[in-house]
mmCIF file of C-alpha atoms in Angstrom:
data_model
loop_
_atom_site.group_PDB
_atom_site.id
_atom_site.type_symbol
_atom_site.label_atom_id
_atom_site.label_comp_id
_atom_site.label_asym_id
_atom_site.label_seq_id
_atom_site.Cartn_x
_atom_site.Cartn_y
_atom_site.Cartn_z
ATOM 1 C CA UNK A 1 25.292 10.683 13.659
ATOM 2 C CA UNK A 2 25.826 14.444 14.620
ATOM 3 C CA UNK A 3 26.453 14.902 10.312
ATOM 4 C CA UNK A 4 23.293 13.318 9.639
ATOM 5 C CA UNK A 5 21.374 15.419 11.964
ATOM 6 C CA UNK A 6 23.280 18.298 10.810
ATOM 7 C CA UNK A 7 22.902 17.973 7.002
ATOM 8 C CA UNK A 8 19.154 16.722 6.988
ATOM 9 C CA UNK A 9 18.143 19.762 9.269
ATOM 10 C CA UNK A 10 20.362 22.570 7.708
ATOM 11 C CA UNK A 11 21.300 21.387 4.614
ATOM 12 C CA UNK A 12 24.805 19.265 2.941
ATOM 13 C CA UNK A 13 26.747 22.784 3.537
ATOM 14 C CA UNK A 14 26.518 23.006 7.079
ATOM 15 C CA UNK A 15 29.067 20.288 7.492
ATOM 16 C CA UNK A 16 29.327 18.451 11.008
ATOM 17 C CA UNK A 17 29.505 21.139 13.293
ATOM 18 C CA UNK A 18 28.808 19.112 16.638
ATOM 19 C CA UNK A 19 29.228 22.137 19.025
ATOM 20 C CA UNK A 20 26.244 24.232 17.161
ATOM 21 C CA UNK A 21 24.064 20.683 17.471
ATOM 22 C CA UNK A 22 24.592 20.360 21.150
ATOM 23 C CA UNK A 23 23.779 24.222 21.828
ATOM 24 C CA UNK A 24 20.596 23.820 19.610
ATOM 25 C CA UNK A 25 19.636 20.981 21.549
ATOM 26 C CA UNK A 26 20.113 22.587 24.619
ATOM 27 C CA UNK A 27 17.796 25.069 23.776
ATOM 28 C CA UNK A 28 15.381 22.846 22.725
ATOM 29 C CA UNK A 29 15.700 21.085 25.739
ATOM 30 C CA UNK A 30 15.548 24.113 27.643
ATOM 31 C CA UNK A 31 12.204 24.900 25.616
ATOM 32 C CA UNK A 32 10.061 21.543 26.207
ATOM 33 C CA UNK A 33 11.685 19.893 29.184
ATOM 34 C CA UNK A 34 9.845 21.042 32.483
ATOM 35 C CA UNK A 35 13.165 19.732 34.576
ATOM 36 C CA UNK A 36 16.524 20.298 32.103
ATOM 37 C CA UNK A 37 18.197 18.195 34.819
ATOM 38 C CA UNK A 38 16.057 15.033 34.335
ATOM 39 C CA UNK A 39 15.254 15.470 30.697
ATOM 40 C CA UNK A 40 11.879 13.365 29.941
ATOM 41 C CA UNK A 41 11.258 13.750 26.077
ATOM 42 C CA UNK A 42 14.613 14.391 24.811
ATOM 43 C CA UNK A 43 17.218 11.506 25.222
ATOM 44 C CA UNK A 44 21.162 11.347 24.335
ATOM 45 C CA UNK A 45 22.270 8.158 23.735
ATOM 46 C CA UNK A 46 25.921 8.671 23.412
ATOM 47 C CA UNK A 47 27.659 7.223 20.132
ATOM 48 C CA UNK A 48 24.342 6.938 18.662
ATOM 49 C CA UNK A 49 22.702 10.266 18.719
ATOM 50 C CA UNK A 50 19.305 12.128 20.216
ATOM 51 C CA UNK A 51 15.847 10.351 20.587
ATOM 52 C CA UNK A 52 12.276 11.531 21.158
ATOM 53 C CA UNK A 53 10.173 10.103 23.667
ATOM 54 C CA UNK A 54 6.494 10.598 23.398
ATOM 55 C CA UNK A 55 4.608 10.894 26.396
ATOM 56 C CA UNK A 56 0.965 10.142 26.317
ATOM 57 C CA UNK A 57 -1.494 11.904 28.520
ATOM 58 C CA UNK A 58 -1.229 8.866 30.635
ATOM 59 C CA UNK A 59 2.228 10.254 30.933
ATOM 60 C CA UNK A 60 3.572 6.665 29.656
ATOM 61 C CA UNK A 61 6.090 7.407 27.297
ATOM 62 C CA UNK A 62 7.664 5.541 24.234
ATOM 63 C CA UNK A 63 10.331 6.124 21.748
ATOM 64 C CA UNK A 64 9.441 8.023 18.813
ATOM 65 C CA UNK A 65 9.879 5.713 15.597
ATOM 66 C CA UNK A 66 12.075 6.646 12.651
ATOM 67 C CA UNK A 67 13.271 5.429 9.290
#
């Protein structure tokens, strides 16, 4: 999963380089989460990868779809 992430954001010549993923994702995390602790829109599901959750102004929130 971290390849596919890797290569479709950076391009097939970054490679798999999981360490760089989970430092940009930290950052990102640190960006949009308000509590990095509890994290509410970013989720890692280990083995499988990262997920969005949207969070409605009802503050319900769902996982993003993808393809």
């Amino acid at each position: 999963m971290h390849q596919f992430i890797t290569q479709n954001i950076w391009g097939k010549n970054w490679g798999s380089n999981q360490a760089s993923l989970r430092v940009f994702m930290a950052t990102l995390r640190k960006k949009l989460e308000p509590n990095e602790d509890s994290p509410e829109y970013i989720q890692t599901h280990i083995g499988v990868g990262y997920r969005m959750v949207q969070v409605d102004e009802s503050h319900t929130r769902t996982a993003c779809q993808t393809k």
